[in-house]
Short mmCIF file of C-alpha atoms in Angstrom, two decimals:
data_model
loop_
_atom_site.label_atom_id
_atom_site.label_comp_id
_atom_site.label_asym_id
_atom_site.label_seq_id
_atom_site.Cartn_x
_atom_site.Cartn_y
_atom_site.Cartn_z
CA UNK D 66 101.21 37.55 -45.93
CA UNK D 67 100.18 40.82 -43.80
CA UNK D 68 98.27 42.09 -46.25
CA UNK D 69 95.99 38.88 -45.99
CA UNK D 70 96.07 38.74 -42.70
CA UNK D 71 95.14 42.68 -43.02
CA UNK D 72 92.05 41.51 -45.24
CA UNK D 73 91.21 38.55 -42.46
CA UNK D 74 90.62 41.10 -39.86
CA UNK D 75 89.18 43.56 -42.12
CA UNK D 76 86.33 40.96 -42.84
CA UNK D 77 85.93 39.02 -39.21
CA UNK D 78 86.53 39.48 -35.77
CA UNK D 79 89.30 36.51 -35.99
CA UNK D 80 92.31 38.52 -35.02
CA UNK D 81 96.16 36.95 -35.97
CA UNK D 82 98.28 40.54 -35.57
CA UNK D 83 96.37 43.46 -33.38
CA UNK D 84 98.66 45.88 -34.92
CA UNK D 85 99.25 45.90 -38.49
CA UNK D 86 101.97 48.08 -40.40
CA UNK D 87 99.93 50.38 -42.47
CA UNK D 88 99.78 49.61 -45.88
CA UNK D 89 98.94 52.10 -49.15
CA UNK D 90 98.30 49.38 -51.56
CA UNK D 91 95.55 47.49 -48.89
CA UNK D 92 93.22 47.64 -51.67
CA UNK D 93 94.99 44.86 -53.54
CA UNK D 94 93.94 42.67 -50.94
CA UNK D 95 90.98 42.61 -52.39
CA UNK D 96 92.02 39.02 -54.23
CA UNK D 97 91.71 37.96 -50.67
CA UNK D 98 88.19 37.99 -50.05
CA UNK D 99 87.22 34.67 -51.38
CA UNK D 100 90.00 33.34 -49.13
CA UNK D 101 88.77 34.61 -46.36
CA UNK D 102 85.13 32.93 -47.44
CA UNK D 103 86.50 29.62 -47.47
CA UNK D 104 88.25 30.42 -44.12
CA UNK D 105 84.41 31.12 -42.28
CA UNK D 106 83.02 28.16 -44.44
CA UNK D 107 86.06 25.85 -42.75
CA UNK D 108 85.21 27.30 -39.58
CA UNK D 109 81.30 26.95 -40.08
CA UNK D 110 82.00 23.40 -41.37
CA UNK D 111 84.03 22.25 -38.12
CA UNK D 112 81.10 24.24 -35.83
CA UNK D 113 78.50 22.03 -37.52
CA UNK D 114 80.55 18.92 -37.57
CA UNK D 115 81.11 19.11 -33.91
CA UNK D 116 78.12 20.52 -32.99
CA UNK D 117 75.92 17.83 -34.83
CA UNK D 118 77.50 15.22 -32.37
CA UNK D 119 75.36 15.45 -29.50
CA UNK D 120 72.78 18.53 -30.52
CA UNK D 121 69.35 17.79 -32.78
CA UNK D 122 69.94 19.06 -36.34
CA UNK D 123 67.50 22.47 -36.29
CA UNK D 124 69.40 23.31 -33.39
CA UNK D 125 73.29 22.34 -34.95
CA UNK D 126 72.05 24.46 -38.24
CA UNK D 127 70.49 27.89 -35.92
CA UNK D 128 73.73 26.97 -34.30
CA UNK D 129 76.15 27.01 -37.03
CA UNK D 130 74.54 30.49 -38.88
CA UNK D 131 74.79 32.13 -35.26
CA UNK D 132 78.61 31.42 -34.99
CA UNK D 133 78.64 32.92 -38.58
CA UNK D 134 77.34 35.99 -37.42
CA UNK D 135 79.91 36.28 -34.15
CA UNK D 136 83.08 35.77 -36.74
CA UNK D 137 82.23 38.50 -39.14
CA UNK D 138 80.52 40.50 -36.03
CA UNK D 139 77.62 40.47 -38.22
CA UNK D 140 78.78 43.31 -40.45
CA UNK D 141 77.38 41.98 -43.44
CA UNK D 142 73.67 41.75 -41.93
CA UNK D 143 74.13 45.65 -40.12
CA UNK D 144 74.93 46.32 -43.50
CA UNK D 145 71.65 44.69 -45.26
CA UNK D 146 69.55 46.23 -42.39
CA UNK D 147 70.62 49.89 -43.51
CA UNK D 148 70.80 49.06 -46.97
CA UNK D 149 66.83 48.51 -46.91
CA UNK D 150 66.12 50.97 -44.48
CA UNK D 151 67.52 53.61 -46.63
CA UNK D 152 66.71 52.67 -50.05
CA UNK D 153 62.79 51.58 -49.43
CA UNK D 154 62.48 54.80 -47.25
CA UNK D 155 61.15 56.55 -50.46
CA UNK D 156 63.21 59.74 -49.65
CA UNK D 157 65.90 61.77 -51.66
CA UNK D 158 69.60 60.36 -52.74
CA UNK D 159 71.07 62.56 -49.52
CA UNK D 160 68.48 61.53 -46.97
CA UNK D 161 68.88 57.87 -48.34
CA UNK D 162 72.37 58.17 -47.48
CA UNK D 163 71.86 59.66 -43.88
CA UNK D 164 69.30 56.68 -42.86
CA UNK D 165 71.74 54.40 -43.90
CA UNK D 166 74.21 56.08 -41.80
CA UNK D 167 71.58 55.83 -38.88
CA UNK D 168 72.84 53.14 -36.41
CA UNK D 169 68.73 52.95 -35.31
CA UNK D 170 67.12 49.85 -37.11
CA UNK D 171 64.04 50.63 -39.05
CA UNK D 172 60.87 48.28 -40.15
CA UNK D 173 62.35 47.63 -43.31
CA UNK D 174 65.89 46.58 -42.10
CA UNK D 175 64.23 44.40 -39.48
CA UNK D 176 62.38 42.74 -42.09
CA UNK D 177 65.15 41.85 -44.50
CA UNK D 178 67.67 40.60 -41.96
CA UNK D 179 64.28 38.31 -40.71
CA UNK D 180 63.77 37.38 -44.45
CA UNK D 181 67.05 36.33 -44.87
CA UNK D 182 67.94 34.41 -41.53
CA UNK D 183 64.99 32.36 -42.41
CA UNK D 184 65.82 31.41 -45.73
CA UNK D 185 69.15 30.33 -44.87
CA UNK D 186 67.66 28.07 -41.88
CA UNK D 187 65.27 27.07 -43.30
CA UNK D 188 67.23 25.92 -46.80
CA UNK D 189 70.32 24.40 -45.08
CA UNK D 190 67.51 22.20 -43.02
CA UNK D 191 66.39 20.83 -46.32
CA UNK D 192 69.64 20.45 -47.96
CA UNK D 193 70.61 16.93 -47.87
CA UNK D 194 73.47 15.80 -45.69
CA UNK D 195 75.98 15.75 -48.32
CA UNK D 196 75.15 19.09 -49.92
CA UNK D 197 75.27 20.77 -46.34
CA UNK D 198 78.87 20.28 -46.07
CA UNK D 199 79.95 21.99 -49.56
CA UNK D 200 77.30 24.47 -48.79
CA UNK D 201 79.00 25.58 -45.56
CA UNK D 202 82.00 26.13 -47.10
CA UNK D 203 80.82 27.44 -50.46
CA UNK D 204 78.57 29.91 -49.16
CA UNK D 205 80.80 32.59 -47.83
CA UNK D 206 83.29 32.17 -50.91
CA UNK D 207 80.40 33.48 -52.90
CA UNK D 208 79.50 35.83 -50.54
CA UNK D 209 83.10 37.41 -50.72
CA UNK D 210 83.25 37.18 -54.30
CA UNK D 211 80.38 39.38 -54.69
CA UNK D 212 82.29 42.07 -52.82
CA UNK D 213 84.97 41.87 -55.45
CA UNK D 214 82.35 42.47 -58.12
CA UNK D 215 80.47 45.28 -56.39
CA UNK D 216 83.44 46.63 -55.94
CA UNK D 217 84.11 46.43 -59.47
CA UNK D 218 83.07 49.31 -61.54
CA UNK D 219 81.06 51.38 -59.07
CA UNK D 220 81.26 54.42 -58.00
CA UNK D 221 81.06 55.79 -53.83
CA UNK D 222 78.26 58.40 -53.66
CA UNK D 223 79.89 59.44 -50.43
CA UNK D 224 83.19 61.37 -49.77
CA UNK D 225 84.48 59.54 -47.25
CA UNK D 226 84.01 56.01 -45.15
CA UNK D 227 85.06 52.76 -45.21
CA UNK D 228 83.51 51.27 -48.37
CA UNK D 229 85.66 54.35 -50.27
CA UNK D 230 88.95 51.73 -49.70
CA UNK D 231 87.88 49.00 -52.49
CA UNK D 232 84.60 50.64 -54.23
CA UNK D 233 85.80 51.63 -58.05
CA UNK D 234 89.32 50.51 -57.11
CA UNK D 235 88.94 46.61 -58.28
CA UNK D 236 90.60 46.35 -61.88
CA UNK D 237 90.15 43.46 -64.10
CA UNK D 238 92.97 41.46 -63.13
CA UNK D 239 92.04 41.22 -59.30
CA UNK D 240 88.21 40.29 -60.74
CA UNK D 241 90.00 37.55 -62.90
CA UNK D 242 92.34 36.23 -59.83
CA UNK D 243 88.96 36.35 -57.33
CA UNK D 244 87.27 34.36 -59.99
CA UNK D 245 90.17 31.77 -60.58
CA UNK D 246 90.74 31.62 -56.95
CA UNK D 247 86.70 30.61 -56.26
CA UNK D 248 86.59 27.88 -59.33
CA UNK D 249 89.57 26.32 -57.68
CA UNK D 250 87.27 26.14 -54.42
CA UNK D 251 84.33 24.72 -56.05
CA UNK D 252 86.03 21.29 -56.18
CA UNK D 253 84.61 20.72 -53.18
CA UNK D 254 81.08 21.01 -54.49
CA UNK D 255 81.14 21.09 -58.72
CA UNK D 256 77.36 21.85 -59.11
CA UNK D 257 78.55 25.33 -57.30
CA UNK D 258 80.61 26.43 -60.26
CA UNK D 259 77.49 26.83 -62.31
CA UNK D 260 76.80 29.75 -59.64
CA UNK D 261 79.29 31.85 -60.35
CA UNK D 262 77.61 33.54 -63.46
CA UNK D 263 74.29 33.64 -61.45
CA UNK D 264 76.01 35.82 -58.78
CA UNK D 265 77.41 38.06 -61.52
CA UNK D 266 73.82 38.79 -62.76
CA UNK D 267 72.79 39.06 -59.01
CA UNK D 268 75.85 41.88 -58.88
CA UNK D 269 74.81 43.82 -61.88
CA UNK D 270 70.99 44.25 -61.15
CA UNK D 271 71.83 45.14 -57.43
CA UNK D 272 74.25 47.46 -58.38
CA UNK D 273 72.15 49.30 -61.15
CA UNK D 274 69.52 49.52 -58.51
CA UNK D 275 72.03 51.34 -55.85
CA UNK D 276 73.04 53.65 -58.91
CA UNK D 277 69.19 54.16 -59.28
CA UNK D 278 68.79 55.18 -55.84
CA UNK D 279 71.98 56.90 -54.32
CA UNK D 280 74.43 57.34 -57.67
CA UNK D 281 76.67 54.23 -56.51
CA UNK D 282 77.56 51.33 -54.03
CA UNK D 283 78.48 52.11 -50.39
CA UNK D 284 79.86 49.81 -47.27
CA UNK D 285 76.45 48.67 -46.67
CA UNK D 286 75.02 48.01 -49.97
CA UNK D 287 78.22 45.58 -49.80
CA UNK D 288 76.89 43.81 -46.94
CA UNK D 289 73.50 43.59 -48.72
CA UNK D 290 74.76 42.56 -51.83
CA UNK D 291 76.63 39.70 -49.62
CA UNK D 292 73.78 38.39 -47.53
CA UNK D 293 71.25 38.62 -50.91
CA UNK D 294 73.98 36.38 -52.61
CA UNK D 295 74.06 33.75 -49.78
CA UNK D 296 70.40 33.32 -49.85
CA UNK D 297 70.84 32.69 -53.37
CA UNK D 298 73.00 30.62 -53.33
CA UNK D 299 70.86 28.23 -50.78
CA UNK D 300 67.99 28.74 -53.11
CA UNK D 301 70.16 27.86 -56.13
CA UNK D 302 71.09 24.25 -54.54
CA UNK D 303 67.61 23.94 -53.66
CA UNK D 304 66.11 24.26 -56.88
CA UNK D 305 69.25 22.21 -58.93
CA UNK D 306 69.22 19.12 -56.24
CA UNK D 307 65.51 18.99 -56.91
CA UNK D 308 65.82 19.32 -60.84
CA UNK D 309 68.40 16.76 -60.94
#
């Protein structure tokens, strides 16, 4: 139970223990993360359905994503902002890596974290008001998931940092778990499951690119890799409520 709890704070600012025994197998928490995703997407869910009482529905949706970004402190879209910054900077693997490191947000950041807001207003404004609900919840499952697969087989170009604690640590039984754990979620919206091997494509292109660029996947290539499966995601119920 601490060890999710461990995994909770390590992925949002909702804090249940301030000070946690330290733990050498924290790694294996790693099963965790598409717990915690359907923690935020009850969360988002409640935000909405409260919110939508008395506010119009742009507003409830701009809302909703904005209380997203407060519970996970917006690590995932710091993350996305460096991850373009440094990889579209057209500079060597090590000066890749120091951009990214940069706290300063470039052009290219700014422009992907703009990008992908948008998208996910503007898709959850057009999802109809059944879908929004599964889509809520669904959303940061698969964004959590596709930690567990970056993680999976990748290597840390750096020495040290924060991503070094689950990158190339993930073995094929906590993939299998994270997996089981997400179908089991997609009850709640069965058209989702069909996702799953979409965001495992997503995961291997994205992570071929990072080995292209800077020899592996870091913290904020994570965060990337989580926002760019999101928006996804939106598109992918977009495209498969208007198909069928």
């Amino acid at each position: 139970m601490k060890r999710f709890i461990g995994i909770l704070q390590f992925l949002s600012r909702i804090t249940v223990i301030k000070e946690l025994p330290y733990d050498d197998e924290f790694k294996k928490g790693i099963i965790f993360f598409p717990v915690v995703g359907f923690i935020l997407g009850l969360l988002l869910l409640f935000i909405f359905r409260l919110s939508n009482i008395l506010l119009p529905y742009q507003v409830v949706i701009i809302l909703t994503l904005g209380s997203y970004v407060i519970l996970t402190g917006g690590l995932h879209l710091d993350g996305l902002g460096d991850t373009f910054d440094g990889l579209y900077s057209n500079r060597p693997k090590d000066q890749i890596l120091e951009i990214m490191r940069d706290s300063r947000l470039g052009t290219n950041g700014v422009l992907a974290i703009l990008f992908i807001i948008f998208i996910k207003v503007f898709g959850l404004m057009n999802l109809r008001s059944w879908d929004i609900y599964g889509a809520l919840v669904m959303m940061p499952v698969f964004g959590r998931l596709s930690l567990v697969f970056g993680c999976f087989n990748s290597q840390y170009p750096r020495e040290k940092g924060l991503g070094n604690i689950f990158i190339g640590k993930v073995n094929n039984k906590e993939v299998f778990i994270s997996i089981i754990i997400t179908l089991l979620f997609t009850i709640l919206q069965p058209i989702s499951i069909f996702y799953i091997p979409i965001l495992w494509v997503i995961t291997i292109f994205f992570k071929r690119h990072c080995s292209n660029k800077i020899g592996g996947m870091t913290g904020d290539t994570l965060g990337a890799l989580c926002e760019l499966v999101e928006v996804a995601y939106i598109l992918y119920l977009l495209i498969t409520i208007k198909l069928f």
